[in-house]
């Protein structure tokens, strides 16, 4: 018991020490000349944890890097506005605008997954399937696009919180 | 145990206390590992300051600002009991690049392909990309087995790179097989021989040259393909079609003009469809020239790959626009409307532009306030090839703006916005006026810091006119944040900061940014200044990205003048000493009669816009009489000057200089000696003041503007001078472009010198001389004015004027007619306006970027006995 209490005391003293010499902020990663800071990381983490409580630090940093790259590319195209809006406009321009889901692909998906859709008629689920296929294609192409532009960027993760 | 509890309790209390008083003050800032920029710049960009509250949000922005500099690899900001400890890790720099193991390709090839150089920041990604580039280049050049690796070793903040090359065995060309159209000239263009590596770059180069050759020989639709397999290079050449074009029946337009039009169609291939297109294009072209009945038939003759196409043209009669009439209800004067049309009275009728002309009238009337103007399709009457065009116009009502109503929350800046557009009330309405009103209102808010102001507007038409309703959303007020300077390598960052006019935390106003840009360009150090914004909720950081120009210039030249004979100069200047725009200019001029060298130091930013100037001069001149070739005197002069220049406006400046000269004069012809100071050594020390007004459009070759100035110099024993005198001279030059290619240039110049105290005569080195290429051109250099035994003595006063008519002859040549007049007098009292010498003459100029080369012949109008009829002068630059 005495040993545990001493440990508690020591922990508290360390805590005081830590509180007095805190890292206020630092670079956790960078994309070219754009720094991603610890504050950026914390802000993003708190937003993401609301939806994904188990998200890992690596994943958060990767998301921040991807956002930074997309923002950088969008600004190179002279897009202006809030960061989120710019990224969305860039994705619309570069990826969404070139995605077309042909009718036969929708039909094929319907035929292959008819049972999962409780044999609902084609006309009733058509737009739902199209939306799903569109989102699936968008995610695939966005991933490919980010990987492609990453090749030309100087990206480094400095510190993993 | 109690003690442990107590300690825990106390420590938790301390923690809570620390958190409760979060407004911590930065007492001290310590930075570790910073080399590339100053601590001052680092702290400024980080947004911290000793003695100020620790602002974590500002530090977050600051880290991002610092990273934009492109020199950091890591920044960690720690806070310990009031001390801000910053650990910085800078990017490594490339110190050395060694290429090892290369045999076939030179080291230069690898260095160029790497696209990295010593002094660059090291980046592993960039290196890997560069290695991939090399491998790709080597694959193209026939070395597919290549292996490139690298070893990077770190020495402090530097890295050395070893690029280890294994080129491997190349693919070799064992045999070259030519297929298709065989042409020896084309074969000779291939620089690959048997046993050479299979170099795709060289083959692509060969294809390019061959295609150019075939194009030049009149072949269209040519193609060259190649394949490579098992050492066999097969090249297939398809020459395409050799096209001959003949034009028949074109009387009004030149065959060349028509052939150029036709050939533009056959760039890549020849086909019957393209021939049809070319015919249609020719017909349109003819119609724009008034030949509206033109008929064109192509006749084609094929012999193998040779196609002869004859365009048989029946031009028909040419139509000229005789009259343009405007019918209907309109008030705008017809003459105003006629000016905006392509079809005009007296010129070729162009039916292709009729619809555009109709739209032009509508647009024009709308911009004048006739917002509902309608112009119907024109009526065309053809009377014996004379065309009458009638436009029917319904001008409608002139719509004027009767009110501009501005809505903005809490009437913020409403009065200022209303004042800014008050002049538009009763102004004719048009879309462009509407846009201008919105722009002016937005400008009011932007100048007050509301950079994101949105201005929306609607219009309402009433019987009385147009009502404009504007809604303004000013958004947040913005202030200037911090400025980040990027791209400067030689120029000091602090120097750039000093040129910026805006201050931090002051209301954001784009006018300051324009001034900043102008100030930076004014230094002459930058070829490009980009200014980008990084916006936050309340502030805007400015990112200045500059591109530097070379600061040093070396120039030399050779020339010939009728007075100096052969002459040459060498000039060396550097305008960015110590990275703060201090300037050094040096020049050496040598001719058969003169050696002159000077070195000038200028500090353009001494204090505010006051410029400091100082010069050292050495001169050695043999003053000759160009007619008799006698030496009038020889002089060696050492000079020193220093003083200030101030620009009052862009076109008006003043100078105040101290000047001291030590001269030694010898071999003086007895005829020109006026006092004992004309021979031997003399020291002159004085103050010179000048005012210069210059509005010329081009310094070297002005066509418009004024150049005027007055200079006064006072030399006194009080300043250590051996002579007491004062001199004043002035000049007024005016340049007027009478019409394009014709410039009238006039000039009036005069100078006077007074002596005072014990001084009785001006020394020869300070006397005025007149005559020659830049003054009165009928006389040889320095030969006008008082003479003793036919030798010019110089004088204390002169008056002269010039009148030049500069006529362009085309191709950079100009013809000059001039009239010069003037004279020189020994004393001011002798001056007489009736005693002027007049010369006239002709000159030829050839325009170059540094001013025109010129040759002038001046003819004396009041020649005296024994004088030549005139003089020829060669030189560079205008006479004035």
mmCIF file of C-alpha atoms in Angstrom, chain B residues 213-373:
data_model
loop_
_atom_site.group_PDB
_atom_site.id
_atom_site.type_symbol
_atom_site.label_atom_id
_atom_site.label_comp_id
_atom_site.label_asym_id
_atom_site.label_seq_id
_atom_site.Cartn_x
_atom_site.Cartn_y
_atom_site.Cartn_z
ATOM 1 C CA UNK B 213 12.702 18.067 -94.875
ATOM 2 C CA UNK B 214 9.644 16.473 -96.523
ATOM 3 C CA UNK B 215 7.463 19.455 -95.573
ATOM 4 C CA UNK B 216 10.020 21.776 -97.136
ATOM 5 C CA UNK B 217 9.954 19.696 -100.321
ATOM 6 C CA UNK B 218 6.173 20.097 -100.594
ATOM 7 C CA UNK B 219 5.098 16.656 -99.304
ATOM 8 C CA UNK B 220 1.887 16.471 -97.324
ATOM 9 C CA UNK B 221 0.627 13.625 -95.109
ATOM 10 C CA UNK B 222 4.128 12.130 -94.713
ATOM 11 C CA UNK B 223 4.862 9.562 -92.017
ATOM 12 C CA UNK B 224 7.952 7.789 -90.693
ATOM 13 C CA UNK B 225 7.667 4.718 -88.484
ATOM 14 C CA UNK B 226 10.253 2.401 -87.007
ATOM 15 C CA UNK B 227 10.558 -0.928 -85.255
ATOM 16 C CA UNK B 228 13.417 -2.665 -83.472
ATOM 17 C CA UNK B 229 13.713 -6.391 -83.015
ATOM 18 C CA UNK B 230 16.720 -8.630 -82.449
ATOM 19 C CA UNK B 231 19.156 -5.895 -83.397
ATOM 20 C CA UNK B 232 17.322 -5.044 -86.615
ATOM 21 C CA UNK B 233 16.180 -1.423 -86.941
ATOM 22 C CA UNK B 234 13.463 -1.121 -89.592
ATOM 23 C CA UNK B 235 12.570 2.367 -90.754
ATOM 24 C CA UNK B 236 9.494 2.818 -92.925
ATOM 25 C CA UNK B 237 9.129 6.072 -94.810
ATOM 26 C CA UNK B 238 5.888 7.167 -96.423
ATOM 27 C CA UNK B 239 6.628 10.411 -98.228
ATOM 28 C CA UNK B 240 2.904 11.138 -98.551
ATOM 29 C CA UNK B 241 1.626 13.258 -101.388
ATOM 30 C CA UNK B 242 3.601 15.889 -103.211
ATOM 31 C CA UNK B 243 1.175 18.683 -103.676
ATOM 32 C CA UNK B 244 1.325 21.285 -106.445
ATOM 33 C CA UNK B 245 -1.225 24.068 -106.308
ATOM 34 C CA UNK B 246 -2.078 26.230 -109.264
ATOM 35 C CA UNK B 247 -4.432 29.177 -109.249
ATOM 36 C CA UNK B 248 -6.215 30.316 -112.376
ATOM 37 C CA UNK B 249 -8.510 33.282 -112.786
ATOM 38 C CA UNK B 250 -7.473 35.181 -109.667
ATOM 39 C CA UNK B 251 -7.169 38.729 -110.939
ATOM 40 C CA UNK B 252 -7.904 40.706 -107.817
ATOM 41 C CA UNK B 253 -6.060 38.689 -105.174
ATOM 42 C CA UNK B 254 -2.483 37.420 -105.361
ATOM 43 C CA UNK B 255 -1.779 33.731 -106.018
ATOM 44 C CA UNK B 256 0.571 33.655 -103.027
ATOM 45 C CA UNK B 257 -2.120 34.908 -100.687
ATOM 46 C CA UNK B 258 -4.539 32.259 -101.955
ATOM 47 C CA UNK B 259 -1.962 29.448 -101.947
ATOM 48 C CA UNK B 260 -1.048 30.178 -98.310
ATOM 49 C CA UNK B 261 -4.727 29.895 -97.433
ATOM 50 C CA UNK B 262 -5.076 26.597 -99.296
ATOM 51 C CA UNK B 263 -1.859 25.069 -97.936
ATOM 52 C CA UNK B 264 -3.001 25.695 -94.366
ATOM 53 C CA UNK B 265 -5.652 23.002 -94.978
ATOM 54 C CA UNK B 266 -3.160 20.332 -96.053
ATOM 55 C CA UNK B 267 -1.012 20.304 -92.921
ATOM 56 C CA UNK B 268 -1.292 16.591 -92.112
ATOM 57 C CA UNK B 269 -2.908 14.886 -95.040
ATOM 58 C CA UNK B 270 -4.398 15.340 -98.481
ATOM 59 C CA UNK B 271 -7.898 14.113 -99.286
ATOM 60 C CA UNK B 272 -10.828 15.088 -101.466
ATOM 61 C CA UNK B 273 -12.800 16.239 -98.417
ATOM 62 C CA UNK B 274 -10.005 18.605 -97.447
ATOM 63 C CA UNK B 275 -9.947 19.971 -100.994
ATOM 64 C CA UNK B 276 -13.684 20.730 -100.658
ATOM 65 C CA UNK B 277 -13.006 22.501 -97.343
ATOM 66 C CA UNK B 278 -10.268 24.578 -98.950
ATOM 67 C CA UNK B 279 -12.667 25.634 -101.736
ATOM 68 C CA UNK B 280 -15.293 26.728 -99.182
ATOM 69 C CA UNK B 281 -12.679 28.667 -97.282
ATOM 70 C CA UNK B 282 -11.524 30.421 -100.463
ATOM 71 C CA UNK B 283 -15.118 31.356 -101.309
ATOM 72 C CA UNK B 284 -15.606 32.874 -97.838
ATOM 73 C CA UNK B 285 -12.347 34.751 -98.202
ATOM 74 C CA UNK B 286 -13.440 36.157 -101.579
ATOM 75 C CA UNK B 287 -16.835 37.149 -100.164
ATOM 76 C CA UNK B 288 -15.178 39.181 -97.399
ATOM 77 C CA UNK B 289 -13.434 41.130 -100.173
ATOM 78 C CA UNK B 290 -16.685 41.990 -101.926
ATOM 79 C CA UNK B 291 -16.748 39.136 -104.502
ATOM 80 C CA UNK B 292 -20.068 37.726 -103.459
ATOM 81 C CA UNK B 293 -20.683 35.785 -106.727
ATOM 82 C CA UNK B 294 -17.306 34.020 -106.737
ATOM 83 C CA UNK B 295 -17.246 30.466 -108.086
ATOM 84 C CA UNK B 296 -14.333 28.111 -107.566
ATOM 85 C CA UNK B 297 -13.818 24.636 -109.072
ATOM 86 C CA UNK B 298 -10.848 22.458 -108.221
ATOM 87 C CA UNK B 299 -9.319 20.318 -110.979
ATOM 88 C CA UNK B 300 -7.284 17.441 -109.704
ATOM 89 C CA UNK B 301 -4.614 15.453 -111.520
ATOM 90 C CA UNK B 302 -2.890 12.516 -109.823
ATOM 91 C CA UNK B 303 0.387 10.985 -111.008
ATOM 92 C CA UNK B 304 1.558 8.427 -108.468
ATOM 93 C CA UNK B 305 2.057 10.345 -105.259
ATOM 94 C CA UNK B 306 2.101 13.683 -107.074
ATOM 95 C CA UNK B 307 -1.141 15.627 -106.938
ATOM 96 C CA UNK B 308 -1.665 18.744 -108.999
ATOM 97 C CA UNK B 309 -4.693 20.754 -107.992
ATOM 98 C CA UNK B 310 -5.758 23.680 -110.122
ATOM 99 C CA UNK B 311 -8.243 26.059 -108.532
ATOM 100 C CA UNK B 312 -10.198 27.672 -111.335
ATOM 101 C CA UNK B 313 -11.668 30.885 -110.033
ATOM 102 C CA UNK B 314 -14.426 32.961 -111.522
ATOM 103 C CA UNK B 315 -14.300 36.014 -109.299
ATOM 104 C CA UNK B 316 -17.438 37.698 -110.607
ATOM 105 C CA UNK B 317 -18.021 41.387 -110.030
ATOM 106 C CA UNK B 318 -16.717 43.102 -106.945
ATOM 107 C CA UNK B 319 -19.304 44.842 -104.729
ATOM 108 C CA UNK B 320 -18.556 48.056 -102.943
ATOM 109 C CA UNK B 321 -20.646 49.456 -100.103
ATOM 110 C CA UNK B 322 -22.180 52.596 -101.550
ATOM 111 C CA UNK B 323 -24.547 53.647 -98.798
ATOM 112 C CA UNK B 324 -25.430 52.612 -95.280
ATOM 113 C CA UNK B 325 -28.863 53.788 -94.195
ATOM 114 C CA UNK B 326 -30.484 53.687 -90.785
ATOM 115 C CA UNK B 327 -34.278 53.666 -90.705
ATOM 116 C CA UNK B 328 -36.786 53.580 -87.854
ATOM 117 C CA UNK B 329 -36.960 55.409 -84.552
ATOM 118 C CA UNK B 330 -33.644 56.449 -83.134
ATOM 119 C CA UNK B 331 -31.876 59.526 -81.867
ATOM 120 C CA UNK B 332 -28.257 58.418 -82.014
ATOM 121 C CA UNK B 333 -26.443 60.223 -84.861
ATOM 122 C CA UNK B 334 -25.936 57.886 -87.882
ATOM 123 C CA UNK B 335 -22.285 58.946 -88.151
ATOM 124 C CA UNK B 336 -21.644 57.505 -84.680
ATOM 125 C CA UNK B 337 -23.255 54.218 -85.716
ATOM 126 C CA UNK B 338 -21.304 54.012 -88.978
ATOM 127 C CA UNK B 339 -18.016 54.201 -87.054
ATOM 128 C CA UNK B 340 -18.606 50.912 -85.243
ATOM 129 C CA UNK B 341 -19.399 48.830 -88.362
ATOM 130 C CA UNK B 342 -17.066 46.599 -90.359
ATOM 131 C CA UNK B 343 -19.001 47.317 -93.569
ATOM 132 C CA UNK B 344 -18.289 50.943 -94.374
ATOM 133 C CA UNK B 345 -19.158 53.209 -97.238
ATOM 134 C CA UNK B 346 -16.605 53.158 -100.017
ATOM 135 C CA UNK B 347 -14.972 49.852 -99.091
ATOM 136 C CA UNK B 348 -15.478 46.175 -100.108
ATOM 137 C CA UNK B 349 -18.866 44.752 -99.188
ATOM 138 C CA UNK B 350 -18.436 41.966 -96.625
ATOM 139 C CA UNK B 351 -21.630 39.905 -96.323
ATOM 140 C CA UNK B 352 -19.971 37.640 -93.726
ATOM 141 C CA UNK B 353 -19.979 40.548 -91.234
ATOM 142 C CA UNK B 354 -23.568 41.740 -91.798
ATOM 143 C CA UNK B 355 -25.035 39.880 -88.827
ATOM 144 C CA UNK B 356 -22.176 40.985 -86.586
ATOM 145 C CA UNK B 357 -22.714 44.586 -87.724
ATOM 146 C CA UNK B 358 -26.381 44.316 -86.732
ATOM 147 C CA UNK B 359 -25.368 43.009 -83.286
ATOM 148 C CA UNK B 360 -22.723 45.733 -82.989
ATOM 149 C CA UNK B 361 -25.401 48.417 -83.401
ATOM 150 C CA UNK B 362 -27.621 46.747 -80.787
ATOM 151 C CA UNK B 363 -24.750 46.437 -78.288
ATOM 152 C CA UNK B 364 -23.645 49.997 -78.905
ATOM 153 C CA UNK B 365 -27.143 51.382 -78.316
ATOM 154 C CA UNK B 366 -27.488 49.312 -75.130
ATOM 155 C CA UNK B 367 -24.249 50.700 -73.730
ATOM 156 C CA UNK B 368 -25.649 54.193 -74.434
ATOM 157 C CA UNK B 369 -28.692 53.477 -72.273
ATOM 158 C CA UNK B 370 -31.136 52.239 -74.934
ATOM 159 C CA UNK B 371 -31.420 49.002 -73.084
ATOM 160 C CA UNK B 372 -34.272 47.601 -75.218
ATOM 161 C CA UNK B 373 -32.840 48.592 -78.593
#
